[in-house]
CSV table of C-alpha atoms and ligand atoms in Angstrom, one decimal:
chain,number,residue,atom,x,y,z
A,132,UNK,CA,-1.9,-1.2,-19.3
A,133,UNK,CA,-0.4,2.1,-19.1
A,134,UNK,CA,2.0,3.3,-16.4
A,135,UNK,CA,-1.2,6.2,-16.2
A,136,UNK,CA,-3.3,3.4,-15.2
A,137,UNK,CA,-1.6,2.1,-12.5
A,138,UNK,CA,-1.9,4.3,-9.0
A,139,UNK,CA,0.6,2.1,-7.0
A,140,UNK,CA,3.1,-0.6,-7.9
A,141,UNK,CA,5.6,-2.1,-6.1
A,142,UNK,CA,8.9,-4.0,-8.0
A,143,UNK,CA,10.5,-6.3,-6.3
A,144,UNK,CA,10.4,-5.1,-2.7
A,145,UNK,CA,12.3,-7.1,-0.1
A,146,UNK,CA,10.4,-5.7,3.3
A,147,UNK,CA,12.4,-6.7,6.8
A,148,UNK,CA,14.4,-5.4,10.0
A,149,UNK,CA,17.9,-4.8,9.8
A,150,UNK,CA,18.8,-6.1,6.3
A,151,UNK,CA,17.1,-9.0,7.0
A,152,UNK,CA,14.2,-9.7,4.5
A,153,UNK,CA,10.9,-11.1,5.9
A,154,UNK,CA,9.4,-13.0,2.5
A,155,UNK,CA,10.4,-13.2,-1.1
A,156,UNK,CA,10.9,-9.8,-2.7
A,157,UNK,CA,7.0,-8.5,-3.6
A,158,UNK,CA,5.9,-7.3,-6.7
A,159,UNK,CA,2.3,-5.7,-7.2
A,160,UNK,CA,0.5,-3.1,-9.3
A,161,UNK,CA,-2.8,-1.2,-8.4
A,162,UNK,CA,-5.1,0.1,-10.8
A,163,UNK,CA,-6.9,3.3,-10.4
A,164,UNK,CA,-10.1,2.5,-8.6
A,165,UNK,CA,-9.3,-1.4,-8.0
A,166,UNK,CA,-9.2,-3.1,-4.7
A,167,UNK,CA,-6.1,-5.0,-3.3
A,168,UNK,CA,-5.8,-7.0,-0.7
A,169,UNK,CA,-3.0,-8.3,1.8
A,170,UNK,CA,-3.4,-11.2,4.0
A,171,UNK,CA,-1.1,-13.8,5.6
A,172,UNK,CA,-1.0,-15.4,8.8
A,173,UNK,CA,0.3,-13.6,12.0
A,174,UNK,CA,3.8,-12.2,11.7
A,175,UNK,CA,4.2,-12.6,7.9
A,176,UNK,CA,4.7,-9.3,7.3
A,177,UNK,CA,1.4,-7.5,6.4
A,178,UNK,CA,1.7,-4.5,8.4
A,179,UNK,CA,5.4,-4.0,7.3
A,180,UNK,CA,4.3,-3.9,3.7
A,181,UNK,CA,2.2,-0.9,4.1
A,182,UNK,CA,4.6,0.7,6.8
A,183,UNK,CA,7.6,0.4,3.7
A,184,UNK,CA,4.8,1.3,1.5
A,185,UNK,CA,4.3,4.1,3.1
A,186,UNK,CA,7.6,5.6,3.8
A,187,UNK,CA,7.1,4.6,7.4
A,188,UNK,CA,10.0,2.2,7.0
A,189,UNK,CA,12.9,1.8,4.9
A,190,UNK,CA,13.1,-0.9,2.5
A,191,UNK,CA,16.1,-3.8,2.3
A,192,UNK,CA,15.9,-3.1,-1.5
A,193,UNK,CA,13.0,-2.8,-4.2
A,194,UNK,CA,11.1,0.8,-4.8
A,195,UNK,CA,7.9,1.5,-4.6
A,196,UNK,CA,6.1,3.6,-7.4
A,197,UNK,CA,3.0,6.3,-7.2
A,198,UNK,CA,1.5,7.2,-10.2
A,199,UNK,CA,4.4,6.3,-12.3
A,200,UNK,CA,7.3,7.9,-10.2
A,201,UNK,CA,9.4,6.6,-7.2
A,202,UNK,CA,6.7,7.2,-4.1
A,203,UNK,CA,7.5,10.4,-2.0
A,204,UNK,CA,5.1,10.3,0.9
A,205,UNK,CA,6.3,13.8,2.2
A,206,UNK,CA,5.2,15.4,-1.2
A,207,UNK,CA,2.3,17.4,-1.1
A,208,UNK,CA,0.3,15.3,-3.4
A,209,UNK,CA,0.6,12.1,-2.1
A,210,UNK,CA,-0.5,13.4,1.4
A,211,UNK,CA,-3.4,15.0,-0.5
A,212,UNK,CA,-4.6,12.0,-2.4
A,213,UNK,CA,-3.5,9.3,-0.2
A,214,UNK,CA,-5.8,8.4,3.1
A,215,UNK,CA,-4.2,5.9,5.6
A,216,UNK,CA,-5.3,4.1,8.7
A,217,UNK,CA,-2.9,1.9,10.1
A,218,UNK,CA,-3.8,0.0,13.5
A,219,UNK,CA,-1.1,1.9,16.2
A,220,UNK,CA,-2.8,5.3,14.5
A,221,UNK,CA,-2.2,8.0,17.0
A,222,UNK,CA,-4.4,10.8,18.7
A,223,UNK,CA,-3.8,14.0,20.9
A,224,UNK,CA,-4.8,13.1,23.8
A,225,UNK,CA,-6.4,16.6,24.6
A,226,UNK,CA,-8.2,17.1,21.8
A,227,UNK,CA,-11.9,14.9,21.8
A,228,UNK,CA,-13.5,13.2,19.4
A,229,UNK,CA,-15.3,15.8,17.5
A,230,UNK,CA,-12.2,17.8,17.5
A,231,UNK,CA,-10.3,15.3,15.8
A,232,UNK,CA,-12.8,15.1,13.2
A,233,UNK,CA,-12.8,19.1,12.7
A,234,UNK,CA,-9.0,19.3,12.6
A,235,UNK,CA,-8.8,16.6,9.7
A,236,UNK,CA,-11.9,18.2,7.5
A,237,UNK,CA,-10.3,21.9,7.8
A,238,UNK,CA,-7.0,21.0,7.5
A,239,UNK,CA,-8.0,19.5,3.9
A,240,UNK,CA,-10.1,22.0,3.4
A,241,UNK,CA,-13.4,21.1,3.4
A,242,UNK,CA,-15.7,24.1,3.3
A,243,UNK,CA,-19.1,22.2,4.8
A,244,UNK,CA,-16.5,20.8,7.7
A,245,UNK,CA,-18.9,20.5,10.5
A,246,UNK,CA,-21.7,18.3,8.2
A,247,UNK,CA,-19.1,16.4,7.2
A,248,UNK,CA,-17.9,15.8,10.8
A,249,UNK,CA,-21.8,15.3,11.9
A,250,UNK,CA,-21.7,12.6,8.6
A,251,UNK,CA,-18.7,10.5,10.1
A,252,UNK,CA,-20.0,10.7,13.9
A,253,UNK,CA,-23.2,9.3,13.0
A,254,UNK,CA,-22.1,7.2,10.0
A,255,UNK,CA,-19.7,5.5,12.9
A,256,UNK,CA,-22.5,6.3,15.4
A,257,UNK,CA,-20.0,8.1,17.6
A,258,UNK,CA,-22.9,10.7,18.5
A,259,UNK,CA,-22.4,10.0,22.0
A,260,UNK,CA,-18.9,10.4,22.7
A,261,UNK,CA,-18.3,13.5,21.0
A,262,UNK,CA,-17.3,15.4,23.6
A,263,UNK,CA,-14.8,12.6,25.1
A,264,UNK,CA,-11.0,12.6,24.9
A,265,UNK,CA,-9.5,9.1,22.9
A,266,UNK,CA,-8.5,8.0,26.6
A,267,UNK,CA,-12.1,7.8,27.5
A,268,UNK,CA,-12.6,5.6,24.5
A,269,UNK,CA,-13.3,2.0,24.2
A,270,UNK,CA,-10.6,0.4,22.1
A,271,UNK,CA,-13.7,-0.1,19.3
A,272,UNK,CA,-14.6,3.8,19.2
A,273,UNK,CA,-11.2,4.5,19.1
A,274,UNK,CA,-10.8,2.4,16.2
A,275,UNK,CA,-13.8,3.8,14.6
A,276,UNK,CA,-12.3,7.7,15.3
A,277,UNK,CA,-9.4,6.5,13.3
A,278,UNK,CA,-11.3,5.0,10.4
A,279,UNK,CA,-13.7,8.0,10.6
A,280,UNK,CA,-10.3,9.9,10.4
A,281,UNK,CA,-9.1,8.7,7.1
A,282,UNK,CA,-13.1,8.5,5.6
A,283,UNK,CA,-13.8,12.3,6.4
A,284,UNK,CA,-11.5,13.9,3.7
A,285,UNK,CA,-11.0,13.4,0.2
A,286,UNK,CA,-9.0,11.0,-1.2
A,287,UNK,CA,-7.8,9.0,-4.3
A,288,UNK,CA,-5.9,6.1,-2.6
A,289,UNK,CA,-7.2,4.6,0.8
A,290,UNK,CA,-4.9,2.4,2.9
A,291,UNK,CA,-6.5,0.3,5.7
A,292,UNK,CA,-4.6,-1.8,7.7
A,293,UNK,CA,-7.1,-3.9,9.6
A,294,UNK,CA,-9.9,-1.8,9.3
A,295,UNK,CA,-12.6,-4.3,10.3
A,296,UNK,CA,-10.2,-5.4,14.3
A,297,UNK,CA,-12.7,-4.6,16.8
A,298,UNK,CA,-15.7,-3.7,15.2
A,299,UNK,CA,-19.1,-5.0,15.5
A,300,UNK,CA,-20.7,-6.9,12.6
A,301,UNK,CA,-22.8,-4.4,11.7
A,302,UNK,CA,-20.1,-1.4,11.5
A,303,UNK,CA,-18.7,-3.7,9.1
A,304,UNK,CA,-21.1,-4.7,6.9
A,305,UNK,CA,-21.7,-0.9,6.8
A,306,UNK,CA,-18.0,-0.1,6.3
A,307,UNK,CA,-17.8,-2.2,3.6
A,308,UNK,CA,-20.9,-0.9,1.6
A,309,UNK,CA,-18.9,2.4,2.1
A,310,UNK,CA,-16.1,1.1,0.8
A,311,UNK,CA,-17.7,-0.3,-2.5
A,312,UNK,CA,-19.5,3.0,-3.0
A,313,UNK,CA,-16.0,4.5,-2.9
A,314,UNK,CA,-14.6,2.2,-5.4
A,315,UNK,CA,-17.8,3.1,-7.7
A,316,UNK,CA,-16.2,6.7,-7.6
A,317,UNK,CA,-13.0,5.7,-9.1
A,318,UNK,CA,-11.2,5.5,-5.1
A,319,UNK,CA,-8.6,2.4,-5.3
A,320,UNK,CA,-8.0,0.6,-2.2
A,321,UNK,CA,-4.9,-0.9,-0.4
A,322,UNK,CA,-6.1,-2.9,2.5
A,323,UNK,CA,-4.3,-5.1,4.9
A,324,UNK,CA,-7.2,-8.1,6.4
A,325,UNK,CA,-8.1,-11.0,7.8
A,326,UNK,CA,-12.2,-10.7,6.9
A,327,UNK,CA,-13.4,-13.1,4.2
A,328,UNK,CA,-15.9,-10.9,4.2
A,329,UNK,CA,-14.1,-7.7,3.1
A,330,UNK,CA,-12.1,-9.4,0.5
A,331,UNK,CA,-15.2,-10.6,-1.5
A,332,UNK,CA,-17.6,-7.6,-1.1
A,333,UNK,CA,-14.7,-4.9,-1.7
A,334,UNK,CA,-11.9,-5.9,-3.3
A,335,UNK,CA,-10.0,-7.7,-6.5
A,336,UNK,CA,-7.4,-9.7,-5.6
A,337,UNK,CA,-4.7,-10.0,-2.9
A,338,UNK,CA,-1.4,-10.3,-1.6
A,339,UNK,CA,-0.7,-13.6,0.2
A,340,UNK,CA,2.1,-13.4,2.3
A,341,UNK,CA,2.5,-17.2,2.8
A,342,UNK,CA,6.1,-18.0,4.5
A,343,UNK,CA,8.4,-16.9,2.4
A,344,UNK,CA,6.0,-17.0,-0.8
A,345,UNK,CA,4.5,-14.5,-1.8
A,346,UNK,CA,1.3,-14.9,-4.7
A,347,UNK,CA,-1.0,-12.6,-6.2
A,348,UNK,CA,-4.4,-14.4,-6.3
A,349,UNK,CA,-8.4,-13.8,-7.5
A,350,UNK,CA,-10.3,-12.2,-4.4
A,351,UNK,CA,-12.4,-15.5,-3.9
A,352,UNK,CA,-9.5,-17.1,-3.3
A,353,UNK,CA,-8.4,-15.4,-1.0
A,354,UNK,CA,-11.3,-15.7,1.0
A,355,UNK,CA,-11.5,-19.2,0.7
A,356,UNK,CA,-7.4,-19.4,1.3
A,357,UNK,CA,-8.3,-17.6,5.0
A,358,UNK,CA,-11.2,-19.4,5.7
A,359,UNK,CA,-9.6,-22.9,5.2
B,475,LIG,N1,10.2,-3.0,14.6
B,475,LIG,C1,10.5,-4.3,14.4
B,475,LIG,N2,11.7,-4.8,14.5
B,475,LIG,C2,12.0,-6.1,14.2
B,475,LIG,N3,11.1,-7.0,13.8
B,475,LIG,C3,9.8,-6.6,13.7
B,475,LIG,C4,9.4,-5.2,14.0
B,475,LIG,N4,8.1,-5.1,13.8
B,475,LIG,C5,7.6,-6.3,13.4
B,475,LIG,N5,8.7,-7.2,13.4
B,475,LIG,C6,8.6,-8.6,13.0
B,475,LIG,O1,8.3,-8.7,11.6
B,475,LIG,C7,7.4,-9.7,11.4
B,475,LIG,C8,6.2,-9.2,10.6
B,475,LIG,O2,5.4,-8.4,11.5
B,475,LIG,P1,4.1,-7.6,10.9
B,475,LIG,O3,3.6,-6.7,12.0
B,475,LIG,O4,4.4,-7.0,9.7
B,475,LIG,O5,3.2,-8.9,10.7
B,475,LIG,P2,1.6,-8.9,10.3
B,475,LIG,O6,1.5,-9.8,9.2
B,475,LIG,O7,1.1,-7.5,10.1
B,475,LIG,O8,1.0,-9.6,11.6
B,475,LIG,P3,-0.5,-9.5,12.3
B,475,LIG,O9,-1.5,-10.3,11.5
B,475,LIG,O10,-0.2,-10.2,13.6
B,475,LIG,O11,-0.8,-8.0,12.5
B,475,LIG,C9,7.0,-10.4,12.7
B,475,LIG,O12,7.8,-11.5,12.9
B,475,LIG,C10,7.4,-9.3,13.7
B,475,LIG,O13,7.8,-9.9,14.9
């Protein structure tokens, strides 16, 4: 495999608070359009890895690597081919829910903004609270405006942290069909779960954060390993 190939890597990344390292130092490598997975049990440090992942937090030590050179997340291209939702996302809390929408589409320059706003509020079937301000949200439309959020403009790398936490089955199994449609168009995925459901319809293999171990194993497995 070619470093070309690969669309993010870590090598040997120690993730933790104050010099202190949570797990074993984690190694993994995503292809272009592949699915990975991270799981683990509460507190094992799932959310950390995509916070150091994404430049949201500084490492104890190790690098993380974008498309074969050490990850810049203030560079231009990375915040043009890199879509995130992580679960504390934040809103402005004057601007409602259609707004949000708009000002995410125009500011990536999507010229048919407003169908593609009309797309997410109906694909996430937001239709109506439109007009509403996050505050006036239940904590599930709020977390469908973020998804809705990262899925309305274009991307090359999606990272979800918990996408499926406090949506209804049928969001979900939506969601997910999405999800595989985007990995049919070459989209690779980074995604942060606890749905054995999500890990066998839409991605590879994960990241188990077990303790202090850390293992890369097959999708199935990973299922199985949080159903058990
Ligand atoms: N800002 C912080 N300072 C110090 N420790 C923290 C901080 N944020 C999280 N932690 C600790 O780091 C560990 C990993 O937390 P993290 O949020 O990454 O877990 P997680 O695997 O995402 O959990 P969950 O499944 O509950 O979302 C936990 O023990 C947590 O208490």
């Amino acid at each position: 495999m070619s470093s070309g190939d690969r669309q993010i890597e870590t090598d040997e990344l120690l993730i933790g608070y104050a010099g202190q390292a949570l797990c074993e130092p984690i190694s993994f490598s995503v292809q272009t359009g592949a699915g990975l997975g991270i799981i683990g049990a509460n507190g094992s440090g799932k959310s950390s890895l995509i916070r150091t992942v994404l430049g949201l937090q500084p490492a104890v030590s190790g690098t993380v690597i974008y498309c074969g050179s050490p990850l810049d997340e203030g560079s231009a291209r990375f915040r043009q081919e890199v879509a995130v939702q992580v679960t504390d996302g934040v809103f402005f809390e004057e601007l409602t829910v259609a707004e949000h929408l708009e000002m995410v589409a125009r500011g990536h320059r999507i010229k048919a903004w407003q169908a593609a706003v009309d797309n997410e509020l109906e694909f996430f079937q937001l239709t109506e609270v439109t007009q509403r301000l996050p505050q006036e949200l239940s904590s599930g439309q709020r977390r469908k405006l973020l998804l809705a959020a990262a899925l309305i403009r274009p991307a090359s790398l999606l990272i979800l942290d918990e996408p499926e936490q406090r949506l209804d089955q049928r969001i979900r199994t939506k969601l997910y069909r999405r999800l595989r449609q985007l990995r049919a168009k070459q989209v690779t995925l980074l995604v942060v779960t606890h749905d054995p459901q999500l890990i066998r319809e839409c991605l590879d293999e994960v990241v188990l954060l077990d303790g202090d171990q850390v293992q890369t194993i097959d999708a199935q497995s990973g299922a199985l390993w949080l159903e058990r």
